[in-house]
mmCIF file of C-alpha atoms in Angstrom:
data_model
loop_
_atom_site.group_PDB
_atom_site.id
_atom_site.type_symbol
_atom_site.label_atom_id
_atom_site.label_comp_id
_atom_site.label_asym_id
_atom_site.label_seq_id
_atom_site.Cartn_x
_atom_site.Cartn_y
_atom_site.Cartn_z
ATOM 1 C CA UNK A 716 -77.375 -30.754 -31.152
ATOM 2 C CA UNK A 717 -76.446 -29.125 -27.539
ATOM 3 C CA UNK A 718 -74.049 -31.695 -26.656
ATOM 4 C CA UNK A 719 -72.290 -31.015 -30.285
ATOM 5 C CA UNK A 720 -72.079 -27.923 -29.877
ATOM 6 C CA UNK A 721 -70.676 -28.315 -26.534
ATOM 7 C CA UNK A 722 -68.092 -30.378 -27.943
ATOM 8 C CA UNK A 723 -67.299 -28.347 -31.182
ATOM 9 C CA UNK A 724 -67.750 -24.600 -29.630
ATOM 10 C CA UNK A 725 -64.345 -22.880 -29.879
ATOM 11 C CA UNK A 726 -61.709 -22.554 -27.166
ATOM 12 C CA UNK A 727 -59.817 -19.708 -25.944
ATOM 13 C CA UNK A 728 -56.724 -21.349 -24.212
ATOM 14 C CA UNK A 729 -53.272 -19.909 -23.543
ATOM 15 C CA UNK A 730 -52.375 -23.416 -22.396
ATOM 16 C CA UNK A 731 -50.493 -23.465 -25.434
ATOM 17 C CA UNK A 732 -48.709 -26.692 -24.608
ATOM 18 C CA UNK A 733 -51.357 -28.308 -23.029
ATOM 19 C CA UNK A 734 -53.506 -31.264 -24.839
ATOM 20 C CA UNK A 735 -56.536 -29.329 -25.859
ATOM 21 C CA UNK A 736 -57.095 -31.390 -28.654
ATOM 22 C CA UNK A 737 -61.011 -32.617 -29.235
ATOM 23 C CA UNK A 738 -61.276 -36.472 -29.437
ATOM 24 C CA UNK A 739 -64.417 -38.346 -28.829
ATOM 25 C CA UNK A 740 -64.909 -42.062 -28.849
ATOM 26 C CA UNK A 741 -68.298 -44.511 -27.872
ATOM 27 C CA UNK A 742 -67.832 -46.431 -25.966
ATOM 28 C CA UNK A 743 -68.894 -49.664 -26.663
ATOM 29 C CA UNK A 744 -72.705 -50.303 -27.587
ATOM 30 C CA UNK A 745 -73.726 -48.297 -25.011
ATOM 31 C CA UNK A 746 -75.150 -44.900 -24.944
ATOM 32 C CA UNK A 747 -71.359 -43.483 -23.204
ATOM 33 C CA UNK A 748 -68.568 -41.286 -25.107
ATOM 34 C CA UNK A 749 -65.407 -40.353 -23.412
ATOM 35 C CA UNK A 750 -63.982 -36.897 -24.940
ATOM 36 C CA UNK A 751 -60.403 -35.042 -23.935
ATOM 37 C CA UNK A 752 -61.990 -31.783 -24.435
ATOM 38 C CA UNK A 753 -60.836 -29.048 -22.284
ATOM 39 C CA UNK A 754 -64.210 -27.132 -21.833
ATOM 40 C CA UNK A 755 -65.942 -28.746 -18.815
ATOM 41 C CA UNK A 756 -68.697 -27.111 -17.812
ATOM 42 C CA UNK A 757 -68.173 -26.432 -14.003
ATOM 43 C CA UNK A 758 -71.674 -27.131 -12.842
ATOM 44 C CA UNK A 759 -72.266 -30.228 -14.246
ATOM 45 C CA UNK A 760 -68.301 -31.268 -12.618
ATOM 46 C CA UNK A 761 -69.426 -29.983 -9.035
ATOM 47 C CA UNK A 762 -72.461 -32.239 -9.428
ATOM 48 C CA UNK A 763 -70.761 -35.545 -10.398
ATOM 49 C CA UNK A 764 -68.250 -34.747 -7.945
ATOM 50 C CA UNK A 765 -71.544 -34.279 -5.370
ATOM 51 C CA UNK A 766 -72.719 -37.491 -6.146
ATOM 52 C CA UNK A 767 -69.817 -39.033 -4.728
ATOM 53 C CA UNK A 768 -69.786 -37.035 -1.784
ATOM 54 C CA UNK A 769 -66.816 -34.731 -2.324
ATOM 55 C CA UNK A 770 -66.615 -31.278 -0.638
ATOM 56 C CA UNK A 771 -68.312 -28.565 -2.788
ATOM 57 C CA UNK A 772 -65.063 -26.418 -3.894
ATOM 58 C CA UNK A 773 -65.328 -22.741 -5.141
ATOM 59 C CA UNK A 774 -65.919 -22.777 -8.884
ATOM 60 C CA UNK A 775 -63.078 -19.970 -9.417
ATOM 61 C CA UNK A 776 -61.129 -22.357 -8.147
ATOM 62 C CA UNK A 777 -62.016 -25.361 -10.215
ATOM 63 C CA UNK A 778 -62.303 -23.096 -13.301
ATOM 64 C CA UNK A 779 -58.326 -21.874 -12.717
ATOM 65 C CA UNK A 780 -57.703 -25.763 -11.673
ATOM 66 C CA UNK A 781 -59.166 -26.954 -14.955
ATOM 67 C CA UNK A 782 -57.011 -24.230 -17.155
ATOM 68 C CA UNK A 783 -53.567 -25.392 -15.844
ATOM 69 C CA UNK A 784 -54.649 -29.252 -16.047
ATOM 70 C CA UNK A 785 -52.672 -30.983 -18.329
ATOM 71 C CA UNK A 786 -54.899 -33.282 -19.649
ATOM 72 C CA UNK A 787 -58.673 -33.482 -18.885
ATOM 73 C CA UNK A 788 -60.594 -36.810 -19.770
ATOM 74 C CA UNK A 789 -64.715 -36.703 -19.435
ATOM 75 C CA UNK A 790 -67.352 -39.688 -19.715
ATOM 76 C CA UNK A 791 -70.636 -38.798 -20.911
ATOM 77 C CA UNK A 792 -74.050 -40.638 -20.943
ATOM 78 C CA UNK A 793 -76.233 -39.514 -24.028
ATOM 79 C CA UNK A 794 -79.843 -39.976 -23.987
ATOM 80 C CA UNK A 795 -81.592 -38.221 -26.692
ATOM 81 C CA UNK A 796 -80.382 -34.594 -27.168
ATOM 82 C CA UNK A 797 -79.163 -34.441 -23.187
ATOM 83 C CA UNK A 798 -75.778 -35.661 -22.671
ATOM 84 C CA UNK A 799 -74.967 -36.010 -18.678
ATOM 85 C CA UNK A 800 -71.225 -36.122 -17.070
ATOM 86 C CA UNK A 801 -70.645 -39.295 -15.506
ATOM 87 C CA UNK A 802 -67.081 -40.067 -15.380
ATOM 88 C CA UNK A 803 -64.252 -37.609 -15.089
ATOM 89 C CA UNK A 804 -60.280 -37.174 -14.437
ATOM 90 C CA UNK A 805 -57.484 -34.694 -14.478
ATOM 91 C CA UNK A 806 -53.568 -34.601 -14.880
ATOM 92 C CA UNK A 807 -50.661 -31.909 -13.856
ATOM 93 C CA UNK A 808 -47.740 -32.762 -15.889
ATOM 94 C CA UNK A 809 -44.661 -31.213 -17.148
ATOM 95 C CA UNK A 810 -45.176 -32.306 -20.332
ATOM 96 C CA UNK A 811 -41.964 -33.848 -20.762
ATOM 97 C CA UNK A 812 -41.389 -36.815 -17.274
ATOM 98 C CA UNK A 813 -44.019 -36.504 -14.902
ATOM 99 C CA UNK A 814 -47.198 -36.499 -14.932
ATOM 100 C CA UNK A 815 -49.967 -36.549 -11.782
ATOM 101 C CA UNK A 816 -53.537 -37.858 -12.102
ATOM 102 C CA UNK A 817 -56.651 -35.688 -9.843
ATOM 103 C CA UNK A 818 -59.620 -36.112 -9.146
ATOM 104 C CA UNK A 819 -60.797 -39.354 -10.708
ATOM 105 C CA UNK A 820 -64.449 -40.081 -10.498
ATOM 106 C CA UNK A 821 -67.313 -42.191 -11.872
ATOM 107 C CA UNK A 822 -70.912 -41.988 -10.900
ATOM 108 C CA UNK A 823 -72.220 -44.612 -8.533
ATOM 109 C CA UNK A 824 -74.547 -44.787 -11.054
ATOM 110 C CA UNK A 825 -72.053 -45.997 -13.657
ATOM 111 C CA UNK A 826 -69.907 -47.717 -11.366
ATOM 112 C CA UNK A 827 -68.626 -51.350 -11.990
ATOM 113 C CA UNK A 828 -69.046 -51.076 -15.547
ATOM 114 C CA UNK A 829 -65.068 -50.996 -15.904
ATOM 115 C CA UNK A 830 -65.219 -46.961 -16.764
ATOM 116 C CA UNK A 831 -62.945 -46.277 -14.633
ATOM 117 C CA UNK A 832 -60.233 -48.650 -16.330
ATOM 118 C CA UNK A 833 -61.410 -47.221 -19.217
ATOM 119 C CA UNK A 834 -60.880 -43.493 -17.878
ATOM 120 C CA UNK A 835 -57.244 -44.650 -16.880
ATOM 121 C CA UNK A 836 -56.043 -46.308 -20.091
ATOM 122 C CA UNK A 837 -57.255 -43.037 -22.004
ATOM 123 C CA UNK A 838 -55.110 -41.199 -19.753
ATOM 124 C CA UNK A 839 -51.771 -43.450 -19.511
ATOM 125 C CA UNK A 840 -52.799 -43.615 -23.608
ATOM 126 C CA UNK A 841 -52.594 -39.832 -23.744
ATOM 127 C CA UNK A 842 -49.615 -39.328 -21.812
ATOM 128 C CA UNK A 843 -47.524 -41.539 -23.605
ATOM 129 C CA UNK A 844 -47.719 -39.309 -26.893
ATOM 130 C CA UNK A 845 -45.819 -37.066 -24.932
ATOM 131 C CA UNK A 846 -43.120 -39.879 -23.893
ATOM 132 C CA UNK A 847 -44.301 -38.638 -20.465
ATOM 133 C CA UNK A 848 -42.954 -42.115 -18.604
ATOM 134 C CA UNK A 849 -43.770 -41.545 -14.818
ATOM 135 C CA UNK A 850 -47.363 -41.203 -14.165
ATOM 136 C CA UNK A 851 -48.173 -40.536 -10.817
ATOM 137 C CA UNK A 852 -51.230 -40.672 -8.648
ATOM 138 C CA UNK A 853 -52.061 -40.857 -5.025
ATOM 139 C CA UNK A 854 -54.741 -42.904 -3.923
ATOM 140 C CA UNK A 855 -57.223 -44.002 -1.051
ATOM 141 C CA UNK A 856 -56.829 -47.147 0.659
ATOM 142 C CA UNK A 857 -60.189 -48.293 -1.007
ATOM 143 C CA UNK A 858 -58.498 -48.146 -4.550
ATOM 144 C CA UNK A 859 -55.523 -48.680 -4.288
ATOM 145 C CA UNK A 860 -56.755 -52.284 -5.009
ATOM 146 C CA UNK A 861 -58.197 -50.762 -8.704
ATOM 147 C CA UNK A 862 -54.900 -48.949 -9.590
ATOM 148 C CA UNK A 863 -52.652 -52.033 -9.069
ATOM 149 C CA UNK A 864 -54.822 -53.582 -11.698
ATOM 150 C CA UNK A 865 -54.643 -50.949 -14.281
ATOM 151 C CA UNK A 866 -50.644 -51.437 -13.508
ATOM 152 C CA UNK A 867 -49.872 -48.689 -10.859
ATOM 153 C CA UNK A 868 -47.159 -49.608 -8.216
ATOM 154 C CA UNK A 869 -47.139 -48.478 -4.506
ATOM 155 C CA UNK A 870 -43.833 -46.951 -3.045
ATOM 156 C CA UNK A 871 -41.334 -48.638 -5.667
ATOM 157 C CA UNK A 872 -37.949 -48.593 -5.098
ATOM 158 C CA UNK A 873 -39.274 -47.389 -1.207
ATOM 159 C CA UNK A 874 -40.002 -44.090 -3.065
ATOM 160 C CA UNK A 875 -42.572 -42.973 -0.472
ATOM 161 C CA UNK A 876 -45.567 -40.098 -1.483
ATOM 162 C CA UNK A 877 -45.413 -37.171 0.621
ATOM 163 C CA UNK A 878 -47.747 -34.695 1.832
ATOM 164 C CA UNK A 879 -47.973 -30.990 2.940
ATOM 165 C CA UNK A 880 -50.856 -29.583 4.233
ATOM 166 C CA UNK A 881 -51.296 -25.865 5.792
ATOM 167 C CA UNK A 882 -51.428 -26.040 9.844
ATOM 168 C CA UNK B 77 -23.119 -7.822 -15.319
ATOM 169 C CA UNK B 78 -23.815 -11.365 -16.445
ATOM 170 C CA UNK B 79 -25.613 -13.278 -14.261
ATOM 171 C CA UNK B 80 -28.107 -9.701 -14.336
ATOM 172 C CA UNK B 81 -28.441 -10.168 -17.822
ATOM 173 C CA UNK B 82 -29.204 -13.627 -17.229
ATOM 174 C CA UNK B 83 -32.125 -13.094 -14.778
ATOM 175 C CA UNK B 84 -33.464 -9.782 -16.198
ATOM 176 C CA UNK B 85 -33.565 -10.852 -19.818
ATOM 177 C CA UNK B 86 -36.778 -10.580 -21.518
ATOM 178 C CA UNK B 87 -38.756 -14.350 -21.161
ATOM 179 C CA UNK B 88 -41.329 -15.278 -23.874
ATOM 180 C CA UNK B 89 -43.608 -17.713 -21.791
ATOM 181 C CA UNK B 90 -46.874 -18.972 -23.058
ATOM 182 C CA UNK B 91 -47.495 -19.975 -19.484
ATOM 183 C CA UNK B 92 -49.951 -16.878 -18.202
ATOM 184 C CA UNK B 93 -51.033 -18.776 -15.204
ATOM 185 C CA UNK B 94 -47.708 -19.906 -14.471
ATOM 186 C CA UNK B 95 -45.628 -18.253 -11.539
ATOM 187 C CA UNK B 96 -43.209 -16.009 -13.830
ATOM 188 C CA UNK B 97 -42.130 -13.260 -11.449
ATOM 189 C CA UNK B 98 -38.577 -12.649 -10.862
ATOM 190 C CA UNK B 99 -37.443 -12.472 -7.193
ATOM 191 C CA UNK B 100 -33.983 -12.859 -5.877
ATOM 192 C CA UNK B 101 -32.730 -12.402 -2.122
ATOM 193 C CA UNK B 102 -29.586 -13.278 -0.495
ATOM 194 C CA UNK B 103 -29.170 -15.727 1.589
ATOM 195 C CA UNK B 104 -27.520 -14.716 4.949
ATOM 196 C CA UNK B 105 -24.220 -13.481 4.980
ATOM 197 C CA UNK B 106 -22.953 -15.953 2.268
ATOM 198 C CA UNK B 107 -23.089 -15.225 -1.537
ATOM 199 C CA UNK B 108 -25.827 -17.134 -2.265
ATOM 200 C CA UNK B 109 -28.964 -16.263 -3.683
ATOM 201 C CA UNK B 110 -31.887 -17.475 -4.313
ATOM 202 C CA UNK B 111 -34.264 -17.490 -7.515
ATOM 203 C CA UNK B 112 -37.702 -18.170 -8.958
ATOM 204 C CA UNK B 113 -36.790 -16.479 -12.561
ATOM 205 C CA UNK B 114 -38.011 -19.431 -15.039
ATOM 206 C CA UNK B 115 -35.252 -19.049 -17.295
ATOM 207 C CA UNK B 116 -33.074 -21.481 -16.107
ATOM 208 C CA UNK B 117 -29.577 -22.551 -18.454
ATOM 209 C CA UNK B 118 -29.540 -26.155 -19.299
ATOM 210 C CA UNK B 119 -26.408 -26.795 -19.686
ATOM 211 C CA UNK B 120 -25.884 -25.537 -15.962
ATOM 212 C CA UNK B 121 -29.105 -27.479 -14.931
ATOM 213 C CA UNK B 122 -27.352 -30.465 -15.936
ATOM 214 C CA UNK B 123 -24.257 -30.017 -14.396
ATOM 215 C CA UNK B 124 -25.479 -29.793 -11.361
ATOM 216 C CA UNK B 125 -27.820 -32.985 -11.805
ATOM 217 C CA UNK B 126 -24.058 -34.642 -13.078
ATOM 218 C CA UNK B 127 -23.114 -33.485 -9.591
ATOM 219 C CA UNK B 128 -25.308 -35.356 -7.638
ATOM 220 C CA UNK B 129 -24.834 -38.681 -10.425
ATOM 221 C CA UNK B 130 -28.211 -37.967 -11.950
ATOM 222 C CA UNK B 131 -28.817 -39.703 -15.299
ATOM 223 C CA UNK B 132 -29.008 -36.723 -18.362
ATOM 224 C CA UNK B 133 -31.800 -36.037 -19.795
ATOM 225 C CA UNK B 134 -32.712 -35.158 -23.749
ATOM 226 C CA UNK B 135 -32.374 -31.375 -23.363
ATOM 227 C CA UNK B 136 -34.962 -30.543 -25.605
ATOM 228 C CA UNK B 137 -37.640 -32.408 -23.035
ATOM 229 C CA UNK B 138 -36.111 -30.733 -20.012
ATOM 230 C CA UNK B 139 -37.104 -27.155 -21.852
ATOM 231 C CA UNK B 140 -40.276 -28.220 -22.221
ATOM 232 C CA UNK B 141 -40.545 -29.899 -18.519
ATOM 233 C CA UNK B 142 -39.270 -26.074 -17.741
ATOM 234 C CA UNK B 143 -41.534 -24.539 -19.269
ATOM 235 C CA UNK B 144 -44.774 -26.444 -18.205
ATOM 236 C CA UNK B 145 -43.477 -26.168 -14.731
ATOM 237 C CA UNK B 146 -45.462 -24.180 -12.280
ATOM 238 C CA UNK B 147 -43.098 -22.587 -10.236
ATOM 239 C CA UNK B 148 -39.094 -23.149 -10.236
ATOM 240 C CA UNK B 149 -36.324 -22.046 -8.039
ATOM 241 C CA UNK B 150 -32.678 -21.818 -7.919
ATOM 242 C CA UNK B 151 -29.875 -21.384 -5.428
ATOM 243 C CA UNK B 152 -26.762 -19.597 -7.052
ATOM 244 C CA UNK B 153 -23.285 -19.260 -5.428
ATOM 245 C CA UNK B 154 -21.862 -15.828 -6.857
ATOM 246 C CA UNK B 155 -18.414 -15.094 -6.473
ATOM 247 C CA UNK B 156 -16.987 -11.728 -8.135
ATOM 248 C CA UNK B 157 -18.640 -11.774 -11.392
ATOM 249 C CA UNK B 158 -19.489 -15.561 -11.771
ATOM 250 C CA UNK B 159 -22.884 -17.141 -10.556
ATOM 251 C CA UNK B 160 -23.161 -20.908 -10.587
ATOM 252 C CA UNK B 161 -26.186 -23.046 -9.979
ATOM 253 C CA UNK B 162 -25.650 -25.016 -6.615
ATOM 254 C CA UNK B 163 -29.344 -25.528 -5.723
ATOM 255 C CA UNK B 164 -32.743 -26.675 -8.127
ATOM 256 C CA UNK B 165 -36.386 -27.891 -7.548
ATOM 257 C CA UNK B 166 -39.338 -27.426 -9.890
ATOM 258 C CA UNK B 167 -43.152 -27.822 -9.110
ATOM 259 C CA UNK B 168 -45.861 -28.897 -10.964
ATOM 260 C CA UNK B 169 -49.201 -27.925 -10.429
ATOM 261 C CA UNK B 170 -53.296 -27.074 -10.609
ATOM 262 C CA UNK B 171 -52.400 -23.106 -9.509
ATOM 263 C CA UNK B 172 -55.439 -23.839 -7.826
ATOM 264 C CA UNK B 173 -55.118 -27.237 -5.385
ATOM 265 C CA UNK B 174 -52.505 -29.381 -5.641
ATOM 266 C CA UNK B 175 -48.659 -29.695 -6.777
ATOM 267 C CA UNK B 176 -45.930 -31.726 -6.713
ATOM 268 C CA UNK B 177 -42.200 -30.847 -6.535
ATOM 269 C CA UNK B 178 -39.979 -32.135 -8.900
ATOM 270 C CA UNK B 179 -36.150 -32.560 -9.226
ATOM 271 C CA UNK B 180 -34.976 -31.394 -5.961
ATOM 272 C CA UNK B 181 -31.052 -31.028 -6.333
ATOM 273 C CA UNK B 182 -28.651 -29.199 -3.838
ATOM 274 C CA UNK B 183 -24.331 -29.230 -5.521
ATOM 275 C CA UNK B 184 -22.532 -32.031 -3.016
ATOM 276 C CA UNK B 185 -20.321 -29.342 -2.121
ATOM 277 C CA UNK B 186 -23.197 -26.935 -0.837
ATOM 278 C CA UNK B 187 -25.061 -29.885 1.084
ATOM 279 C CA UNK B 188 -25.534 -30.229 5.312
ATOM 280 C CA UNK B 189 -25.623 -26.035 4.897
ATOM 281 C CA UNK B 190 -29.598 -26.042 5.186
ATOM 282 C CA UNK B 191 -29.931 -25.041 1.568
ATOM 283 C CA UNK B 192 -32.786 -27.980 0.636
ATOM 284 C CA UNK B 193 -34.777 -26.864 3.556
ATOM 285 C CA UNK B 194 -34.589 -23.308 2.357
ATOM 286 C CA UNK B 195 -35.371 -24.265 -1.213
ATOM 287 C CA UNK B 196 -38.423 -26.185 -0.024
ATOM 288 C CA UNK B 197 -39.643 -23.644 2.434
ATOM 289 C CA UNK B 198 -39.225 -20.904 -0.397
ATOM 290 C CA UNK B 199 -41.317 -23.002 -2.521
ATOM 291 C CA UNK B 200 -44.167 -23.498 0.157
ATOM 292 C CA UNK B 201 -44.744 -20.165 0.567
ATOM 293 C CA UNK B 202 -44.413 -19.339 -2.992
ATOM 294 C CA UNK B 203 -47.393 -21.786 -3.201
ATOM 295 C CA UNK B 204 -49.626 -20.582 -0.200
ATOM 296 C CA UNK B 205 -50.029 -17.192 -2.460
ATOM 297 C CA UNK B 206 -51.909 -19.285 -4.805
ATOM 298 C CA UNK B 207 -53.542 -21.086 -1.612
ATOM 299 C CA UNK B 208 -52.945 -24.139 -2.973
ATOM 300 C CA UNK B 209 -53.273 -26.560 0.228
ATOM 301 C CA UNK B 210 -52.131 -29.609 -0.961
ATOM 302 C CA UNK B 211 -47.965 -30.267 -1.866
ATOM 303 C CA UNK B 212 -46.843 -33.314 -2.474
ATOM 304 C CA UNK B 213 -43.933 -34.984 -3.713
ATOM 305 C CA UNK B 214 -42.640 -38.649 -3.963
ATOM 306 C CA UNK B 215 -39.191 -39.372 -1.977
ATOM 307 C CA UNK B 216 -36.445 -41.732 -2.313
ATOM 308 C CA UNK B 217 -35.844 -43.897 1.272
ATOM 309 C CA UNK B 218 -32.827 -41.607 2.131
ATOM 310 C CA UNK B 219 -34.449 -38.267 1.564
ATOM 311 C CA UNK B 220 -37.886 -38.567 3.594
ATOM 312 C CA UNK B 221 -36.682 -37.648 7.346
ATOM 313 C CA UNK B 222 -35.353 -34.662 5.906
ATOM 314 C CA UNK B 223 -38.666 -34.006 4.159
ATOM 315 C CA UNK B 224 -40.881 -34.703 7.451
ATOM 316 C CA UNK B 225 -38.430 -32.074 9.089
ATOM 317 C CA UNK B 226 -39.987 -29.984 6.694
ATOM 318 C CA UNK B 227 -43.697 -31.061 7.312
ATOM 319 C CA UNK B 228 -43.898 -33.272 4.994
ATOM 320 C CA UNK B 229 -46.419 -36.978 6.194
ATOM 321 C CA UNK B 230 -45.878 -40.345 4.973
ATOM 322 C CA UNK B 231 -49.083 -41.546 3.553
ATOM 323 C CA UNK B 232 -51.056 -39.526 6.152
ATOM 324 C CA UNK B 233 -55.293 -40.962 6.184
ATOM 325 C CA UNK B 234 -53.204 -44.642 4.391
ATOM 326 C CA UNK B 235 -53.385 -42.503 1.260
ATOM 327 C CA UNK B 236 -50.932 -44.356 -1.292
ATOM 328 C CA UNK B 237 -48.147 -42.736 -3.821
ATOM 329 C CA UNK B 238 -48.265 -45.124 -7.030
ATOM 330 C CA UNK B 239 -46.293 -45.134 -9.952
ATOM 331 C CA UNK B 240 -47.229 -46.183 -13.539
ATOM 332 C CA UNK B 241 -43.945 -46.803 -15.695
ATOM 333 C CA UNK B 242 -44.378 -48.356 -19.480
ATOM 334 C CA UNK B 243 -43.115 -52.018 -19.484
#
């Protein structure tokens, strides 16, 4: 039952126009359920995100990252009573236009099983409730290939993404 | 006493981690101020979007897009006892990481006085106190060499801005 209870426990949020709704659907025949729950548990986040090589970043940060996400979408593998994080994404919005997607990521070990795709089309799925119509995302020149195919454009109209980083 | 009222009014936000402080400060020797009160008045908002030829919006989603914004700020020319809105950009964001600006609007008649640039750099430091490192936006082809002025980097590592619009 932990991963039910994980799913079902209640949630304090004063995201009060966030998604925090609980939806939870297999995925296929296989052993996988993708959920739009808001409770992530940290740890098991900072591992997936390990196993793709991505800086360790402090949990008060992720924690206070995860609160003022938008939307959170999660892939789990279920085996038994253990239930393991293996896919995982995040959106800023406004709500209302524009909306940004973070920190997508699948487990090598779940890779090339079209999850991703998956993880994407729950999002743009999601976000279109909310009439939200410009979903934006920036992305590494190694998947930039895998976003065009899920219908993501690169600098349309010339609109060029921008970056500021501290010096 | 009415543009006081208007920033000193009492705001009912359901946003706790948003930025909700109120701070004003003049700008130079001109009367000009500038803002990051989140109580913003539509119908002013969209005047000055008319302004620049902007396309209106439903009002009812630019509340909400106010209201899920992380951080906004306004430029207002004061004269005797009228304010007016010449100046506008929103940000949407993590609290934590990332955010991206959002509707960045300076009244044709106020433009070539460095009023963007002041508006942006008010909005970087306003997001350094959260030490979020990462700022992005998406520009239109006209509007990015003022942007790099700022700090801003065109793709920097070949990382991509894409856009997903419903078809």
């Amino acid at each position: 039952m932990t991963f039910w209870k994980f799913f079902f426990k209640d949630k304090k949020s004063s995201q009060l126009n966030k998604i925090d709704h609980i939806s939870i659907q297999r995925i296929g025949k296989e052993n996988l359920y993708l959920s739009t729950c808001k409770q992530v548990n940290l740890e098991e986040l900072e591992q997936l995100c390990d196993s793709v090589g991505w800086v360790r970043r402090p949990l008060r940060k992720v924690k206070f990252a995860l609160e003022n996400s938008f939307l959170i979408v999660s892939i789990f593998n279920i085996k038994e009573n253990n239930k393991r994080l293996v896919g995982f994404a995040r959106v800023t919005s406004d709500g209302s236009f524009n909306a940004t997607v973070w920190d997508v990521v699948i487990h090598p070990d779940f890779q090339g099983k079209g999850l991703g795709k998956l993880l994407m089309n729950e999002i743009i799925q999601e976000l279109r409730k909310y009439d939200i119509s410009t979903i934006t995302l920036f992305a590494d020149p190694e998947v930039v290939k895998f976003y065009k195919q899920i219908g993501f454009m690169v600098d349309p109209d010339e609109v060029k993404g921008m970056f500021w980083y501290p010096t």
